[in-house]
Each structure stands twice: as C-alpha cells, then as structure tokens.
Short mmCIF file of C-alpha atoms (C1' of nucleotides) in Angstrom, two decimals:
data_model
loop_
_atom_site.label_atom_id
_atom_site.label_comp_id
_atom_site.label_asym_id
_atom_site.label_seq_id
_atom_site.Cartn_x
_atom_site.Cartn_y
_atom_site.Cartn_z
CA GLN A 1 -1.89 15.37 -22.27
CA ASP A 2 0.26 12.10 -21.33
CA GLU A 3 3.15 13.95 -20.77
CA PHE A 4 1.51 15.69 -17.92
CA ALA A 5 -0.12 12.59 -16.37
CA SER A 6 3.15 10.48 -16.20
CA VAL A 7 5.22 13.25 -14.55
CA LEU A 8 1.99 13.44 -11.96
CA ARG A 9 2.23 9.63 -11.02
CA ALA A 10 5.82 9.99 -10.83
CA CYS A 11 5.61 12.42 -8.48
CA GLY A 12 2.73 10.66 -6.76
CA ASP A 13 4.72 7.74 -6.34
CA SER A 14 7.73 9.53 -5.14
CA ARG A 15 5.76 11.49 -3.03
CA ASP A 16 7.29 14.81 -4.38
CA ILE A 17 4.88 17.28 -3.65
CA VAL A 18 7.58 20.31 -5.13
CA GLU A 19 7.57 18.74 -8.48
CA GLY A 20 3.88 18.66 -8.01
CA LYS A 21 2.75 21.85 -7.80
CA ASN A 22 5.26 22.89 -10.70
CA ILE A 23 3.56 20.60 -12.93
CA HIS A 24 0.55 22.03 -11.41
CA SER A 25 0.92 25.57 -12.16
CA GLN A 26 2.14 24.12 -15.42
CA ILE A 27 -0.94 23.00 -16.06
CA ARG A 28 -2.81 25.99 -15.05
CA ARG A 29 -1.23 27.71 -17.26
CA SER A 30 -1.75 25.60 -20.56
CA GLU A 31 -4.74 24.85 -22.47
CA HIS A 32 -5.11 21.81 -20.29
CA ARG A 33 -6.53 24.35 -17.16
CA GLU A 34 -10.09 22.69 -17.07
CA ASN A 35 -9.06 19.16 -18.23
CA ILE A 36 -10.84 16.59 -15.62
CA PHE A 37 -8.54 13.91 -16.25
CA LEU A 38 -5.73 15.88 -15.12
CA ALA A 39 -7.27 17.53 -12.57
CA ASN A 40 -7.86 13.81 -11.01
CA LEU A 41 -4.74 13.33 -11.24
CA LEU A 42 -3.62 16.24 -9.51
CA LEU A 43 -5.93 14.71 -6.36
CA GLN A 44 -4.32 11.67 -6.62
CA MET A 45 -1.29 12.97 -6.37
CA TYR A 46 -1.81 15.39 -3.76
CA GLY A 47 -3.93 12.67 -2.00
CA LYS A 48 -0.39 10.60 -1.76
CA CYS A 49 1.60 13.32 -0.79
CA GLY A 50 -0.62 13.84 2.24
CA SER A 51 -1.70 17.44 1.25
CA LEU A 52 -5.52 17.43 2.09
CA ALA A 53 -5.42 21.59 1.75
CA ASP A 54 -4.05 20.82 -1.98
CA VAL A 55 -6.62 18.15 -2.70
CA ARG A 56 -9.96 20.11 -1.38
CA ASN A 57 -8.41 22.94 -3.35
CA VAL A 58 -8.22 21.23 -6.80
CA PHE A 59 -11.42 19.31 -5.72
CA ASP A 60 -13.03 22.40 -5.62
CA GLY A 61 -12.15 23.96 -8.63
CA ILE A 62 -13.47 21.05 -10.63
CA GLN A 63 -16.65 22.14 -12.25
CA HIS A 64 -18.24 19.06 -12.65
CA PRO A 65 -16.69 15.57 -10.64
CA ASN A 66 -17.07 12.67 -12.11
CA LYS A 67 -16.95 9.50 -10.60
CA PHE A 68 -13.06 9.21 -10.69
CA SER A 69 -13.08 12.65 -8.97
CA TRP A 70 -15.11 11.62 -6.26
CA SER A 71 -13.23 8.38 -5.26
CA MET A 72 -10.01 10.07 -5.38
CA LEU A 73 -11.20 12.28 -2.98
CA ILE A 74 -12.34 9.64 -0.78
CA ALA A 75 -9.42 7.47 -1.18
CA ALA A 76 -7.23 10.77 -0.46
CA TYR A 77 -8.93 10.94 3.01
CA VAL A 78 -9.09 7.53 3.67
CA GLY A 79 -5.34 7.54 2.70
CA ASN A 80 -4.15 9.90 5.17
CA GLY A 81 -6.62 8.56 7.89
CA ASP A 82 -9.35 10.95 7.94
CA VAL A 83 -12.25 9.10 8.38
CA GLN A 84 -14.54 11.78 9.14
CA GLU A 85 -13.62 13.69 6.03
CA ALA A 86 -14.22 10.68 4.01
CA ARG A 87 -17.41 9.89 5.55
CA ASN A 88 -18.76 13.42 4.83
CA THR A 89 -17.60 13.04 0.98
CA PHE A 90 -19.22 9.82 0.82
CA ASN A 91 -22.42 11.27 2.38
CA ARG A 92 -22.39 14.23 -0.07
CA MET A 93 -21.73 12.31 -3.35
CA PRO A 94 -24.51 12.28 -5.45
CA ALA A 95 -23.97 8.71 -7.27
CA ARG A 96 -22.02 6.31 -4.87
CA SER A 97 -19.69 4.09 -7.27
CA VAL A 98 -18.86 0.12 -6.18
CA VAL A 99 -15.15 1.78 -5.80
CA ALA A 100 -16.63 4.62 -3.63
CA TRP A 101 -18.01 2.11 -1.58
CA ASN A 102 -15.31 -0.19 -1.18
CA THR A 103 -12.65 2.75 -0.90
CA PHE A 104 -15.02 3.84 2.27
CA LEU A 105 -14.91 0.34 3.38
CA VAL A 106 -11.30 0.39 3.33
CA ALA A 107 -11.64 3.43 6.20
CA TYR A 108 -13.70 1.18 8.44
CA ALA A 109 -11.40 -2.14 7.93
CA ARG A 110 -7.91 -0.14 8.54
CA HIS A 111 -9.03 1.35 11.62
CA GLY A 112 -10.62 -2.08 13.04
CA PHE A 113 -14.25 -1.34 13.15
CA LEU A 114 -15.98 -4.37 13.30
CA GLU A 115 -20.03 -3.33 13.61
CA GLU A 116 -19.06 -0.43 11.01
CA ALA A 117 -17.65 -2.56 8.33
CA ASN A 118 -20.01 -5.49 8.37
CA GLU A 119 -22.87 -3.35 8.42
CA MET A 120 -21.43 -1.28 5.51
CA PHE A 121 -20.77 -4.65 3.51
CA LYS A 122 -24.17 -5.54 4.12
CA LEU A 123 -25.56 -2.28 2.50
CA MET A 124 -23.49 -2.14 -0.10
CA PRO A 125 -26.16 -2.35 -3.36
CA GLN A 126 -23.26 -4.17 -5.30
CA ARG A 127 -20.50 -6.09 -3.95
CA ASP A 128 -17.39 -7.03 -6.78
CA ALA A 129 -14.30 -8.96 -6.09
CA VAL A 130 -12.50 -6.22 -4.41
CA SER A 131 -15.18 -5.85 -1.91
CA TRP A 132 -15.07 -9.20 -0.52
CA ASN A 133 -11.16 -9.29 -0.71
CA ILE A 134 -11.13 -6.14 1.71
CA MET A 135 -13.36 -8.04 4.33
CA ILE A 136 -11.26 -11.47 3.83
CA GLN A 137 -8.13 -8.80 5.10
CA PHE A 138 -10.00 -7.07 7.40
CA TYR A 139 -11.01 -10.67 9.02
CA SER A 140 -7.97 -11.77 9.01
CA GLN A 141 -6.31 -8.76 10.54
CA THR A 142 -8.35 -8.47 13.27
CA GLY A 143 -8.12 -12.20 14.07
CA HIS A 144 -11.28 -13.53 12.74
CA LEU A 145 -9.82 -16.40 10.63
CA GLU A 146 -12.72 -18.59 10.55
CA ALA A 147 -14.87 -15.79 9.01
CA ALA A 148 -12.09 -14.85 6.94
CA LYS A 149 -12.33 -18.57 5.55
CA LYS A 150 -15.79 -18.23 5.00
CA MET A 151 -15.50 -15.65 2.37
CA PRO A 152 -14.85 -16.85 -1.47
CA ILE A 153 -11.74 -16.83 -3.36
CA LEU A 154 -12.68 -14.74 -6.54
CA ASN A 155 -9.32 -13.92 -7.73
CA MET A 156 -5.56 -14.31 -7.17
CA VAL A 157 -5.91 -11.50 -4.84
CA SER A 158 -7.77 -13.21 -2.68
CA SER A 159 -5.64 -16.34 -3.00
CA ASN A 160 -2.72 -14.24 -2.03
CA THR A 161 -4.66 -12.79 0.81
CA MET A 162 -5.36 -16.14 2.56
CA ILE A 163 -1.89 -17.25 1.91
CA THR A 164 -0.57 -14.46 4.28
CA ALA A 165 -3.96 -14.71 6.80
CA TYR A 166 -2.90 -18.64 7.24
CA ALA A 167 1.00 -17.76 7.65
CA GLN A 168 0.34 -15.15 10.23
CA HIS A 169 -2.07 -17.74 12.00
CA GLY A 170 1.01 -20.21 11.86
CA LEU A 171 -0.90 -22.16 9.41
CA LEU A 172 1.91 -23.15 7.21
CA GLN A 173 0.15 -26.21 5.51
CA GLU A 174 -3.19 -24.31 4.69
CA ALA A 175 -1.33 -21.40 3.09
CA LYS A 176 0.87 -24.02 0.92
CA LEU A 177 -2.50 -25.87 -0.09
CA ILE A 178 -3.89 -22.45 -1.30
CA PHE A 179 -0.64 -21.88 -3.00
CA ASP A 180 -0.74 -24.86 -4.36
CA SER A 181 -4.17 -24.75 -5.71
CA MET A 182 -3.82 -21.65 -7.51
CA PRO A 183 -4.71 -21.55 -11.46
CA GLU A 184 -1.64 -19.11 -11.74
CA ARG A 185 0.36 -17.09 -9.44
CA ASN A 186 2.05 -13.75 -9.71
CA VAL A 187 5.18 -12.13 -7.80
CA VAL A 188 2.91 -11.31 -4.43
CA SER A 189 1.69 -15.18 -4.05
CA TRP A 190 5.65 -16.39 -4.25
CA SER A 191 6.67 -13.58 -1.97
CA ALA A 192 4.07 -14.03 0.55
CA MET A 193 5.03 -17.91 0.36
CA VAL A 194 8.18 -17.24 1.34
CA GLN A 195 7.61 -15.03 4.18
CA ALA A 196 5.20 -17.20 5.49
CA TYR A 197 8.14 -19.90 5.66
CA ALA A 198 10.32 -17.29 7.07
CA GLU A 199 8.32 -16.13 9.59
CA ASN A 200 7.51 -19.97 10.83
CA GLY A 201 11.22 -20.57 11.22
CA GLN A 202 11.52 -22.68 8.10
CA PHE A 203 14.30 -21.15 6.27
CA GLN A 204 15.13 -23.67 3.90
CA TRP A 205 11.64 -23.70 2.51
CA ALA A 206 11.70 -19.96 2.26
CA MET A 207 14.97 -20.32 0.68
CA SER A 208 13.79 -22.69 -1.89
CA MET A 209 10.89 -21.00 -2.82
CA PHE A 210 12.84 -17.76 -3.37
CA ILE A 211 14.94 -19.82 -5.99
CA LYS A 212 12.02 -21.31 -7.63
CA MET A 213 10.27 -18.20 -8.36
CA PRO A 214 10.22 -17.05 -12.20
CA TYR A 215 11.34 -13.43 -11.16
CA GLN A 216 12.51 -11.86 -7.81
CA ASN A 217 11.69 -7.98 -7.75
CA ILE A 218 12.58 -5.75 -4.79
CA ILE A 219 10.34 -6.55 -2.02
CA SER A 220 10.79 -10.35 -2.91
CA TRP A 221 14.80 -9.67 -2.45
CA THR A 222 13.98 -7.73 0.89
CA VAL A 223 11.81 -10.54 2.11
CA MET A 224 14.37 -12.96 1.53
CA LEU A 225 17.02 -10.74 3.45
CA GLN A 226 14.81 -10.26 6.21
CA ALA A 227 14.51 -13.80 6.32
CA CYS A 228 17.98 -14.51 6.37
CA ALA A 229 18.69 -12.08 8.71
CA GLN A 230 15.94 -13.16 11.43
CA ASN A 231 17.03 -16.93 11.22
CA GLY A 232 20.62 -16.31 12.17
CA TYR A 233 21.94 -16.64 8.95
CA GLN A 234 24.07 -13.21 9.37
CA GLU A 235 26.52 -13.49 6.65
CA ALA A 236 24.03 -14.70 4.37
CA ALA A 237 21.91 -11.89 4.99
CA VAL A 238 25.47 -9.80 4.10
CA MET A 239 25.90 -11.63 1.26
CA MET A 240 22.14 -11.59 -0.06
CA PHE A 241 22.33 -7.68 0.52
CA ASP A 242 25.53 -7.32 -1.68
CA GLN A 243 23.96 -9.71 -4.64
CA MET A 244 20.83 -7.58 -4.73
CA PRO A 245 19.95 -6.45 -8.36
CA CYS A 246 18.31 -3.20 -6.96
CA ARG A 247 18.13 -1.36 -3.27
CA ASN A 248 15.76 1.17 -1.27
CA ILE A 249 15.64 2.33 1.87
CA ILE A 250 13.83 0.01 3.10
CA THR A 251 16.29 -2.47 2.13
CA TRP A 252 18.87 -0.93 3.78
CA ILE A 253 16.75 -0.72 7.12
CA VAL A 254 16.42 -4.08 7.05
CA LEU A 255 19.86 -4.57 6.97
CA VAL A 256 20.37 -2.60 9.85
CA SER A 257 17.89 -4.06 12.01
CA GLY A 258 18.85 -7.72 11.30
CA THR A 259 22.52 -7.54 11.36
CA GLU A 260 25.43 -6.86 13.73
CA ALA A 261 26.91 -4.36 11.70
CA ALA A 262 24.19 -1.71 12.31
CA ALA A 263 26.32 1.08 12.83
CA LEU A 264 28.53 0.57 9.95
CA ALA A 265 25.68 -0.29 7.56
CA PHE A 266 23.88 2.90 9.11
CA GLN A 267 26.95 5.04 8.27
CA LYS A 268 26.71 3.54 4.56
CA MET A 269 23.41 4.04 3.90
CA PRO A 270 22.39 6.53 1.04
CA ALA A 271 19.28 8.19 2.67
CA HIS A 272 17.68 8.26 6.14
CA ASN A 273 14.42 8.64 7.66
CA VAL A 274 12.55 8.73 10.77
CA VAL A 275 12.43 4.68 10.69
CA SER A 276 15.94 4.35 9.84
CA CYS A 277 17.11 6.41 12.61
CA THR A 278 14.67 5.52 15.17
CA ILE A 279 15.86 1.77 14.79
CA MET A 280 19.40 2.60 15.24
CA ILE A 281 18.71 4.88 18.33
CA GLN A 282 16.95 1.70 19.63
CA LYS A 283 19.72 -0.47 18.98
CA LEU A 284 22.50 2.30 20.28
CA THR A 285 20.01 2.45 23.39
CA SER A 286 20.06 -1.11 24.20
CA LYS A 287 23.80 -1.32 24.04
CA GLY A 288 24.23 1.64 26.36
CA CYS A 289 25.53 3.93 23.78
CA VAL A 290 24.30 7.56 25.10
CA ASP A 291 26.13 9.82 23.22
CA GLU A 292 25.74 8.11 19.97
CA VAL A 293 22.11 8.33 20.48
CA GLU A 294 22.07 12.01 21.20
CA LEU A 295 24.31 12.17 17.85
CA VAL A 296 21.73 10.08 15.66
CA PHE A 297 18.53 12.22 17.55
CA ASP A 298 20.01 15.18 16.51
CA GLN A 299 20.79 14.09 13.13
CA MET A 300 16.85 12.86 12.97
CA LEU A 301 15.43 16.66 14.15
CA GLU A 302 18.03 18.39 11.47
CA ARG A 303 16.17 16.20 8.68
CA SER A 304 12.59 16.62 9.43
"C1'" G B 1 -30.84 6.66 -28.99
"C1'" C B 2 -27.17 2.69 -27.71
"C1'" C B 3 -22.30 0.22 -27.74
"C1'" C B 4 -17.06 1.22 -26.83
"C1'" G B 5 -13.69 4.88 -24.40
"C1'" A B 6 -7.24 7.77 -20.78
"C1'" C B 7 -7.76 8.56 -14.59
"C1'" A B 8 -10.22 5.55 -8.62
"C1'" U B 9 -10.71 1.25 -4.85
"C1'" C B 10 -8.55 -5.19 -2.16
"C1'" C B 11 -2.98 -8.82 -1.76
"C1'" A B 12 3.67 -9.72 -0.12
"C1'" A B 13 9.02 -5.74 2.57
"C1'" A B 14 11.11 -1.32 7.91
"C1'" U B 15 10.20 1.49 13.86
"C1'" C B 16 6.12 3.39 16.63
"C1'" C B 17 1.96 5.78 16.52
"C1'" U B 18 -3.21 5.98 14.42
"C1'" A B 19 -7.58 7.24 20.41
#
RNA sequence: GCCCGACAUCCAAAUCCUA
C-alpha cells in the first residue's frame, strides 16, 4: 500500500519512531502483514531511527528476504556505526549485489580503514559509479588528494565530490575548473562552490555564486548564512536569517554559533537539541557566565 | 523461457565523540 509506504518514509526522515511503530502495528493488523515491500521500508525506517533491535526483529520476520532487505539491513548497521554486525551480515548473505558491496565499503570508508577499503574495492566483482565515488570521497577525506584525483569522474556526484575535495585542500581554482567543466550542475554543485569560496575567505565570490544559482534550498541558505558569519559580516548574517524562506534547527544553530546575539537567538529558537545546548554552553563558558551555563546544562539534561 | 517491474548504497549546512 502506497499510503503506508509514504508515511513510513516520512517517519524515517523525521526520526519519528513512535509514529513508525504505530504504522508498524497497523500493518501487522492489515492484509499487508506479509508484504515484503513494506517490510523493507520498515527496516529502513527503524534503521534511520537507530533502533537496531526493531530492525533485527523485522528482518527475522521476513520469510524470503530479497536484495533490498539485505542491503537495508547492512545499511542500518553501517548507519549506526556497527561495523561488526554489518560485516557478519555481509558475509552471511546469499548473493551480494553491487549495492551491498557499496554499502559495506562505506563502513570502512567512514572509519578511515585505508587498507580494508582498498582491499574491498579490489575484491569487488563489479564496480559501478557509486563504488568509484565512495573511493573518491574516502581518499579526499583521509588526505589522499592525489589518489582522489586519479579516480574517474563518472557523473555529477563525482564532480561534486571533487569540488569539495579541492576546496577543503584550499585549491579554489581547481574546484572552479571542475565546476565550469560540468555538463550539468545541481543544487549540490552550486552549494559546494558557495562553501568553497566562503571557507577560503572569498566572501564576495561566495555571495555571487549564491545569487547566480538557479534556485536555493535550505542548505544553500544555511551555507550562505554561515559564510556571512564566518567572514565577519554580522549584520548581513542577521539580515540573511530574516530573509530566509525556511529555517530548521541547523539554521538556528548556525545563527547562535556565528553571531554576537547568541543568547537572544538561543532563547528564540523554537526547538533545542544537544548540539544547540553544547554550543551555547561553549559560548557562555568562554565568557565566564557560570550560572547561565548551569541553567542551560540542566535544560539539556531534562530534555534527553 | 525471455524482457520489463514499487523499496537499498555515493556528493553540499551545526558541536564533540566514533577506539
């Protein structure tokens, strides 16, 4: 049922495990209780919500897991940092799809296991564009830019990854060269360039990219907001924030961490999490506001 | 028998951690 499917997706995206479990029991009571498509989406939802016990439970209830079930199980373990279980699953699955290989490759890549990732990549029976892109990202983030450069650019994601890789190594011209040579660009390409300039002190270029991009989303707005704050444009940052068509908790956090009026912004935030409280505590600590630190800290404990 | 067929893996935004 498409109805169940889209609600499950939404629960996964918003990490709403309560609603997710609610849907789960509705499915169990419905004619779809054996539906593997919905079972797979349940796996994904529980994985995103970080409930590995439920993931296992659902998986064990599937009579004949298909390739989607298996790779979602691996993805759930990888996403929650359980490399051991991801490996066990990978080893005991009957037929390993490219996606399963890729998903598991990500586990090694995220943990910076260079030899293991290289070995794995070499052993793969097939490699697709995603496999190569995982390696580009992996080499870049472990500081092996030369190795990353040797990889083929297969699609837009490869290019976007290389833009970020060059920018993180301070190589703006190279990043721009990739950007200019792309046959087509998406919002990620543009945002990556905005950030590339911003992080390398080229505020004007960042701004001009931001204005030129075909459309902005919440991430590009947030990147630009941070660009203002980072480069010392306090008023611009506040103006930016006020003009934004949409905001989420991360936007608010960037405002709190990047501007002078942190305490005020912190109070006005519609919601808080561990990160927002941590940043506020850091700010208050550096100013020696002992009482306020305790207040925020207690708030944070209450919440979790 | 063959082809096709919903759902999985990679890229851009926040603090620290991830042995």
